[in-house]
mmCIF file of C-alpha atoms in Angstrom:
data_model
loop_
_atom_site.group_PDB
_atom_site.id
_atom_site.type_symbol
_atom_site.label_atom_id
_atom_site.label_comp_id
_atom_site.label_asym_id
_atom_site.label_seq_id
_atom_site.Cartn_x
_atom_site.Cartn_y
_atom_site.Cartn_z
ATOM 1 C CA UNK Q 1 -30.409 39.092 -7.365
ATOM 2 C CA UNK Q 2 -27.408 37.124 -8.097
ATOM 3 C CA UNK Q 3 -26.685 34.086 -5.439
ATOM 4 C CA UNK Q 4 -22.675 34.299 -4.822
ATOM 5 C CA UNK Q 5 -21.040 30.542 -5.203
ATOM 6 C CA UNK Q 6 -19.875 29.631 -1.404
ATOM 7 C CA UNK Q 7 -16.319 28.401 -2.661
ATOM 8 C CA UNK Q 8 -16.044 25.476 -1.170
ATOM 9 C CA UNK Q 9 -12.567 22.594 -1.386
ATOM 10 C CA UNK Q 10 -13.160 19.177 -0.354
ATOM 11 C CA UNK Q 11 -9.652 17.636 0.213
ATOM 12 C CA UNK Q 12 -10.683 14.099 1.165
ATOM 13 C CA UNK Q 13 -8.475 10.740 1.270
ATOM 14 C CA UNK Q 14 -9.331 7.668 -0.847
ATOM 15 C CA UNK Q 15 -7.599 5.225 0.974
ATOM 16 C CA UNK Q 16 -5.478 2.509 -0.190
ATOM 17 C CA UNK Q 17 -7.499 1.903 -2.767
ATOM 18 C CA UNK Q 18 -9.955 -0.249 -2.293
ATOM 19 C CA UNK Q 19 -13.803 1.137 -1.996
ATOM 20 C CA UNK Q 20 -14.531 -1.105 0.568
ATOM 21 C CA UNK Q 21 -11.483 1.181 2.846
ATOM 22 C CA UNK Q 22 -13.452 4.537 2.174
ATOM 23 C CA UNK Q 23 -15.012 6.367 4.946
ATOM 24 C CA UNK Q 24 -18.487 7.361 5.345
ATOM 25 C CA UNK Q 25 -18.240 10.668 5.006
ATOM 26 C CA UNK Q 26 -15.940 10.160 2.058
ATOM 27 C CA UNK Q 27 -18.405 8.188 0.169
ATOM 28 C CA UNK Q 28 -20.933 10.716 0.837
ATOM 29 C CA UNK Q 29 -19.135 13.339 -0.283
ATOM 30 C CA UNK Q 30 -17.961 11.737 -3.683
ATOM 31 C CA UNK Q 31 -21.479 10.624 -4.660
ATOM 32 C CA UNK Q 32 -22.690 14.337 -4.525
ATOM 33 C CA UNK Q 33 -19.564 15.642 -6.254
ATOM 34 C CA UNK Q 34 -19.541 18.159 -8.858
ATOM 35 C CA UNK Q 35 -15.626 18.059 -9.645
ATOM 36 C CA UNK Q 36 -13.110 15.707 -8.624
ATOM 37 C CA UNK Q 37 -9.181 16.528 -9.324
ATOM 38 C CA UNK Q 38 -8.035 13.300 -8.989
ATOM 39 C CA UNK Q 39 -4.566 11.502 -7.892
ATOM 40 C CA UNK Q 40 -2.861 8.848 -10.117
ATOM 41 C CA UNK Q 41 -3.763 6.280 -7.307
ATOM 42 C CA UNK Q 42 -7.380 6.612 -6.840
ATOM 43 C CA UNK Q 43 -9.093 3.514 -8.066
ATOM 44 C CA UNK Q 44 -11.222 3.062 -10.642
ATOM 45 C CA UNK Q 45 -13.965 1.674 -8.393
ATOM 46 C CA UNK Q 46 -13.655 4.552 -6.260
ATOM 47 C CA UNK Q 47 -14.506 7.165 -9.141
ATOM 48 C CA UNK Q 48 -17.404 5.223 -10.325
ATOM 49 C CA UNK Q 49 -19.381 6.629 -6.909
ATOM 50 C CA UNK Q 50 -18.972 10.210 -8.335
ATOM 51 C CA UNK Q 51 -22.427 11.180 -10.371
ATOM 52 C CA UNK Q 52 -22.167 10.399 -14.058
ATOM 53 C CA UNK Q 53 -22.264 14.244 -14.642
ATOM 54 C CA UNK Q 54 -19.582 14.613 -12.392
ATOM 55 C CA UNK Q 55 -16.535 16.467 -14.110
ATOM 56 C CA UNK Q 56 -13.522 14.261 -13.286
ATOM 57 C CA UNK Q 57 -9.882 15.741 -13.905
ATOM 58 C CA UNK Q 58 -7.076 13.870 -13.754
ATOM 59 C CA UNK Q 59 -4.101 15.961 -12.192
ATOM 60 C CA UNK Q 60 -1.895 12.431 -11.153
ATOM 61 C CA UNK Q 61 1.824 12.349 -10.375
ATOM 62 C CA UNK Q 62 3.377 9.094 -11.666
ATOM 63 C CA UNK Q 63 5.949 7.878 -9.314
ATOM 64 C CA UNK Q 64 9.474 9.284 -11.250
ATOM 65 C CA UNK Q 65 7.249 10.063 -14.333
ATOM 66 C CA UNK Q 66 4.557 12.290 -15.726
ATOM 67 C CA UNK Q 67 2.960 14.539 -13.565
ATOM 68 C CA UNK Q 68 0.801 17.467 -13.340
ATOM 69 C CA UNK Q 69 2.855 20.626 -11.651
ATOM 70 C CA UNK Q 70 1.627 21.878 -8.586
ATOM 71 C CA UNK Q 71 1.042 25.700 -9.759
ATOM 72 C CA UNK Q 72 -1.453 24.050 -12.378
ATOM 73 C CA UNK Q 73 -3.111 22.073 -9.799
ATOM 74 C CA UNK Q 74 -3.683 25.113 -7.662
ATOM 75 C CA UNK Q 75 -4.701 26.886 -10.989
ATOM 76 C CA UNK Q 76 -7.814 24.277 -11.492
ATOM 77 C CA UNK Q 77 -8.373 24.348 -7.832
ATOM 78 C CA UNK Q 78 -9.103 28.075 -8.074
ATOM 79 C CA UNK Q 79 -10.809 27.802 -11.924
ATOM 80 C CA UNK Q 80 -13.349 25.328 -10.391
ATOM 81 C CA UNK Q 81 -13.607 26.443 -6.747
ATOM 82 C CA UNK Q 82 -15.368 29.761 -7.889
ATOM 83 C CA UNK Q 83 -17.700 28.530 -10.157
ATOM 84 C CA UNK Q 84 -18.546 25.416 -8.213
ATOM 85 C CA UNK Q 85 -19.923 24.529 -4.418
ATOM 86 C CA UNK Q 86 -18.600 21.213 -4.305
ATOM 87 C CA UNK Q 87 -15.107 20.634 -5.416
ATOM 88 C CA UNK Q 88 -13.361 17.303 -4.804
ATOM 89 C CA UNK Q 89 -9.497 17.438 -4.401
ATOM 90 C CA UNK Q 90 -9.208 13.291 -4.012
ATOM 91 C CA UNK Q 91 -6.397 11.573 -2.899
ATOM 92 C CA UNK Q 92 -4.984 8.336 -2.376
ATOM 93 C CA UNK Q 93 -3.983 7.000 1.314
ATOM 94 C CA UNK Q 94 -5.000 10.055 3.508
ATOM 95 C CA UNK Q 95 -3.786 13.829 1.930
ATOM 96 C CA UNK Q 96 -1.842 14.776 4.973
ATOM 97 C CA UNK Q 97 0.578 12.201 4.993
ATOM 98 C CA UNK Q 98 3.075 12.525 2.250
ATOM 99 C CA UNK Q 99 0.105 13.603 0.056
ATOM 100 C CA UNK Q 100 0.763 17.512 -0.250
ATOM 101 C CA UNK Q 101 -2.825 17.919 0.932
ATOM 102 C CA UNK Q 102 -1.639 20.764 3.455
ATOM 103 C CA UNK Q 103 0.081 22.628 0.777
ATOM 104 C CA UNK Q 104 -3.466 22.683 -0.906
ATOM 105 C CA UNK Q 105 -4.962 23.968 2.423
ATOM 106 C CA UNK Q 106 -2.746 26.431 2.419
ATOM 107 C CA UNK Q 107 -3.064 27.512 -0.956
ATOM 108 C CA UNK Q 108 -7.543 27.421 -1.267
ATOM 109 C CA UNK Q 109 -7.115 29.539 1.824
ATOM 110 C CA UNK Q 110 -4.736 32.288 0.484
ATOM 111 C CA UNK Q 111 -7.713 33.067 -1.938
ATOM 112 C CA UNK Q 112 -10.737 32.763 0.731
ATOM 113 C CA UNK Q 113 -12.031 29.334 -0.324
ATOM 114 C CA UNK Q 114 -13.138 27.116 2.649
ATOM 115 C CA UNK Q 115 -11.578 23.389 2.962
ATOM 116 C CA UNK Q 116 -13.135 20.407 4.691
ATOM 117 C CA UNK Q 117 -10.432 18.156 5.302
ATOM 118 C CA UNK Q 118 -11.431 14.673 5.100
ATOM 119 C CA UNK Q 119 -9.084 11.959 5.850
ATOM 120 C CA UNK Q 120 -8.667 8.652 4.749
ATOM 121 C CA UNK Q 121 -7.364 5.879 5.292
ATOM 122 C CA UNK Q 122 -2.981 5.689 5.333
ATOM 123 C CA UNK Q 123 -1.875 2.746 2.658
ATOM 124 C CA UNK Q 124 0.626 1.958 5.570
ATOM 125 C CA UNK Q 125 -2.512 0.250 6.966
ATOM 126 C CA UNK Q 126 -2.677 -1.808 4.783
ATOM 127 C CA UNK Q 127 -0.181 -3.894 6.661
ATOM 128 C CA UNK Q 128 -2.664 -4.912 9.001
ATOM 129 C CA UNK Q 129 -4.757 -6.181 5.880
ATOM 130 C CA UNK Q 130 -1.710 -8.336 5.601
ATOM 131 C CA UNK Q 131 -1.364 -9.790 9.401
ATOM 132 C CA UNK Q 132 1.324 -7.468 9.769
ATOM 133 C CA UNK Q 133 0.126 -4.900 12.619
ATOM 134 C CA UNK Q 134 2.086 -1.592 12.587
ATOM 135 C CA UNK Q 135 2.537 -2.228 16.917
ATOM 136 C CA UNK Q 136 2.440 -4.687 19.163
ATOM 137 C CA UNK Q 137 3.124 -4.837 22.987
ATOM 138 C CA UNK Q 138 6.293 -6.451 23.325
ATOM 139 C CA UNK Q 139 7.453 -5.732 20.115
ATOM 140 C CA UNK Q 140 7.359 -3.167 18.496
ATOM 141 C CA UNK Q 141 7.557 0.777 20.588
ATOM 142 C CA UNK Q 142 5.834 2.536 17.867
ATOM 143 C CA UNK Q 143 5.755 3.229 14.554
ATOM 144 C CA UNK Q 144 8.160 6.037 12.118
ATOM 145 C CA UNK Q 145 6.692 6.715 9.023
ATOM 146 C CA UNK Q 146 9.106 8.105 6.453
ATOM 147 C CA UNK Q 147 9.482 8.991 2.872
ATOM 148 C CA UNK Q 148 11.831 7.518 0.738
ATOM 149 C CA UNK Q 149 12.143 10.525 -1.836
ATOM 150 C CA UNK Q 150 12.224 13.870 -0.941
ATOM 151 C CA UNK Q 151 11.781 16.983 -2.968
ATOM 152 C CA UNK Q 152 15.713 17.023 -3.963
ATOM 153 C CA UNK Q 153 15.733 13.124 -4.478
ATOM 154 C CA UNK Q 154 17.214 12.160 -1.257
ATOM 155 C CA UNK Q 155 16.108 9.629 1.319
ATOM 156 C CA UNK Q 156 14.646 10.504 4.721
ATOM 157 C CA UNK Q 157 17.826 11.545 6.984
ATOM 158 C CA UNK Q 158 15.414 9.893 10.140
ATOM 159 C CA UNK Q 159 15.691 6.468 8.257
ATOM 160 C CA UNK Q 160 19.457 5.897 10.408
ATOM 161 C CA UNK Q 161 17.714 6.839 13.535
ATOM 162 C CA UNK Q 162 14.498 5.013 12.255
ATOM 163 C CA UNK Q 163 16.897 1.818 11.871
ATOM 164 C CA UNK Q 164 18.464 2.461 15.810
ATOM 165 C CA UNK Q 165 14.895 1.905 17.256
ATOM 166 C CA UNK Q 166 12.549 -0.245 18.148
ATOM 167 C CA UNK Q 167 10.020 0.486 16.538
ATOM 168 C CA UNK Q 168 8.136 -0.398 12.648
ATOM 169 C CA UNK Q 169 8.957 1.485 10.242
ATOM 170 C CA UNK Q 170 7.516 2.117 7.315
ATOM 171 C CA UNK Q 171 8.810 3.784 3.927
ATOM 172 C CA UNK Q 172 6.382 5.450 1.309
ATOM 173 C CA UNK Q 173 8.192 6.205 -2.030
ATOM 174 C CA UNK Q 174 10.930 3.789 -1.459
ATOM 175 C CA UNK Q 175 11.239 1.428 -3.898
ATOM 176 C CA UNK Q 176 14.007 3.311 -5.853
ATOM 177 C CA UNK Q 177 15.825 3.624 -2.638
ATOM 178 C CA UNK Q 178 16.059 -0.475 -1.315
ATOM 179 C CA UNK Q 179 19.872 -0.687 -1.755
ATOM 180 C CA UNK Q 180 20.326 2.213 0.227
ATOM 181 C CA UNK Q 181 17.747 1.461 3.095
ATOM 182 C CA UNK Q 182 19.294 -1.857 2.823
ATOM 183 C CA UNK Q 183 22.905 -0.659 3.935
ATOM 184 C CA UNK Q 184 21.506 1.675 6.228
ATOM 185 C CA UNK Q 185 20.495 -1.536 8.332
ATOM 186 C CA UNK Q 186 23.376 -3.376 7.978
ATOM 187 C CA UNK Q 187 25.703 -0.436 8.986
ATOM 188 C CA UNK Q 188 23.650 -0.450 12.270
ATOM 189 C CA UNK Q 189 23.680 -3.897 13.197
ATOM 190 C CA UNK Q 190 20.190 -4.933 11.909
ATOM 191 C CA UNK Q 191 20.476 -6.166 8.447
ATOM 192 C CA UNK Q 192 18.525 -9.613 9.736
ATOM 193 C CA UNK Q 193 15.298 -7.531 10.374
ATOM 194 C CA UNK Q 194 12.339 -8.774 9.135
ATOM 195 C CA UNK Q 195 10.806 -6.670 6.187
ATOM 196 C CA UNK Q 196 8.066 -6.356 3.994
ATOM 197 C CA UNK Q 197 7.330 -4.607 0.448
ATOM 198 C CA UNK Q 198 3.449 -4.272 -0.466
ATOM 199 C CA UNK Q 199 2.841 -3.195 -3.591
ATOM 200 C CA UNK Q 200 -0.740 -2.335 -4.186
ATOM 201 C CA UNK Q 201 -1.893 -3.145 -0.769
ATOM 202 C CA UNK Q 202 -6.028 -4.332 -0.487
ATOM 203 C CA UNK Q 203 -6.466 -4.064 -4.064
ATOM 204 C CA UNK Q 204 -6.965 -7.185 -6.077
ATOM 205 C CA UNK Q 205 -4.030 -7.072 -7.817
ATOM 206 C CA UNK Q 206 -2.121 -6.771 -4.530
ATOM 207 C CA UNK Q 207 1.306 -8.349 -4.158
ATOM 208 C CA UNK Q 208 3.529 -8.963 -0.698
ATOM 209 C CA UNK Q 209 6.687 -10.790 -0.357
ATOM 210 C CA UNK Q 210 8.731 -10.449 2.741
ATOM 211 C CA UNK Q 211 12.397 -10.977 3.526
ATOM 212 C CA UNK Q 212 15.663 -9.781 5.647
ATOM 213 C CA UNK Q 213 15.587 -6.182 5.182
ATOM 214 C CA UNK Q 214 19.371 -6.766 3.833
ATOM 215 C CA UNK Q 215 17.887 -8.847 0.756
ATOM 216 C CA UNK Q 216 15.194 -5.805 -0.385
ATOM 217 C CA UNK Q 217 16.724 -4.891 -3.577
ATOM 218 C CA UNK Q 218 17.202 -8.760 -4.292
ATOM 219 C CA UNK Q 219 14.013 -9.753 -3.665
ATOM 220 C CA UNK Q 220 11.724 -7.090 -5.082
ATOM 221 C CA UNK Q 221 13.876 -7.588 -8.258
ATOM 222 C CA UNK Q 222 13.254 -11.296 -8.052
ATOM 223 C CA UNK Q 223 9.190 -10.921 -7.705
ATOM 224 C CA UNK Q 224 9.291 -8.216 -9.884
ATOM 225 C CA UNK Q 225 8.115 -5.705 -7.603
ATOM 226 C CA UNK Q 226 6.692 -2.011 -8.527
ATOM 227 C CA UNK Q 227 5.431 1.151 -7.772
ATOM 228 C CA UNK Q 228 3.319 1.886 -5.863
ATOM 229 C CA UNK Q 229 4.204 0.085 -2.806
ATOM 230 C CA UNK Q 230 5.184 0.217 0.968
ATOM 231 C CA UNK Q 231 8.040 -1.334 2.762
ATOM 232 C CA UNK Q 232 7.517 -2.346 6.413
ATOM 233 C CA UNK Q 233 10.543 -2.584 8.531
ATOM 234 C CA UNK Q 234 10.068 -4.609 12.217
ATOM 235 C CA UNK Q 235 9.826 -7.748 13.860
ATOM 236 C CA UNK Q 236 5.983 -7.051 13.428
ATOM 237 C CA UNK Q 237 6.258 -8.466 9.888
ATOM 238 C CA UNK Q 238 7.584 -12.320 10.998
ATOM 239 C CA UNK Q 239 5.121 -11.566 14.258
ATOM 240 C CA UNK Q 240 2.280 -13.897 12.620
ATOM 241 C CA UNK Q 241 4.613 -16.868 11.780
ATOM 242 C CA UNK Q 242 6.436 -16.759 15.335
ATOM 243 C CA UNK Q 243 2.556 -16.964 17.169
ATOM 244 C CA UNK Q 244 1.672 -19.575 14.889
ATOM 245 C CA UNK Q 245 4.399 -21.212 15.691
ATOM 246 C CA UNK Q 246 4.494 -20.563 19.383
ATOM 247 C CA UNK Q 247 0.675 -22.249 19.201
ATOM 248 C CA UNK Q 248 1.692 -25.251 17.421
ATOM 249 C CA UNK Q 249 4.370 -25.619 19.933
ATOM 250 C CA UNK Q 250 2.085 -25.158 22.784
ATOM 251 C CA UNK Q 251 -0.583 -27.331 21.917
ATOM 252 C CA UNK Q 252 1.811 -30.571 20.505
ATOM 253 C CA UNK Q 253 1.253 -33.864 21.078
ATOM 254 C CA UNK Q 254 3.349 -35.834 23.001
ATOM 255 C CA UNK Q 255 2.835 -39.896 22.262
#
């Protein structure tokens, strides 16, 4: 009697890249893996968990490169799903935000495969890593999150009511699109906001620099800034220095 293969797709989120940022289940998962179809920005350190039999295949999407078309993705996700029971789909940050995760769901479903989702954590969290939290009471009303490239090339259309607001916003994709996020701001009144590009945020090679959100293009050319990255938009991202400040201030001493 021949045991049928439950088909089985893991689509779980690596984080921002640092191991120490997976979840439990994540880890678990990964360290009984059979195949993993890895993203171009999951560490390393984070494939190293998988078993040393584990089949690893890269199926990465360099930012404005190289990359691996969908339809051939979906191709190895079927190939592997039927003659494995645990399939990794791994991605970095978590798959269902601007990680076409969902258009995998979609797509392991059409043929009858289960999917466990498994999220991960968002590299826009990696703010907070950074002293920059995404809210604050007083400051900040909540948080957009926005891509900076969509399938035809073009900026989020929310990013002019994104600027209006009061909330944080923060840009995935969007370091080919500074100049124009940059005017965006200043057409609205707001090109003194306080912003922030972090380009491999909690990994060791991590790099921040902050400025006006008018100066972005000027000053990611001047620390030579790359993909990938974030950009945080908000009065969240000066919010350490004016506490500091405020505490200083407070607790001065008057001869």
């Amino acid at each position: 009697m021949i045991t049928e293969i439950k088909k089985t797709l893991f689509i779980i989120g690596s984080g921002p890249g640092n191991p120490d940022f997976l979840t439990i289940k994540a880890y678990n998962m990964l360290k009984k893996s059979e195949i993993v179809l890895f993203d171009n920005l999951v560490s390393q350190e984070i494939l190293d968990l998988c078993p040393e039999d584990c089949k690893k295949v890269y199926v990465g999407k360099h930012p404005y490169g190289e990359y691996v078309p969908q339809d051939d993705i979906n191709t190895l996700i079927s190939y592997y799903c039927n003659r494995f029971s645990n399939v990794v789909r791994l991605k970095g940050g978590d798959p269902y935000i601007f990680g076409r995760g969902f258009e995998e769901w979609l797509y392991a479903k059409t043929l009858g495969i289960a999917v466990e989702y498994i999220p991960g954590i968002s590299s826009m969290q990696g703010t907070g890593v950074n002293d920059i939290p995404l809210t604050h009471r007083g400051i900040s009303e909540g948080v957009w999150a926005l891509t900076g490239m969509k399938s035809n090339g073009e900026m989020a259309a929310d990013l002019t009511l994104a600027a209006q607001s009061n909330s944080t916003v923060i840009i995935y994709m969007g370091m080919r699109k500074l100049t124009e996020i940059a005017r965006t701001y200043v057409l609205h009144g707001k090109g003194d906001t306080p912003s922030a590009i972090i380009q491999h945020a909690t990994r060791p090679n991590q790099k921040i620099v902050t400025c006006s959100v008018k100066d972005l293009q000027k000053t990611s050319q001047q620390h030579e800034m790359a993909h990938p990255a974030i950009i945080v938009i908000g009065h969240v991202v000066n919010l350490q220095n004016n506490i500091y400040s405020s505490i200083l201030q407070d607790n001065r001493i008057v001869v």
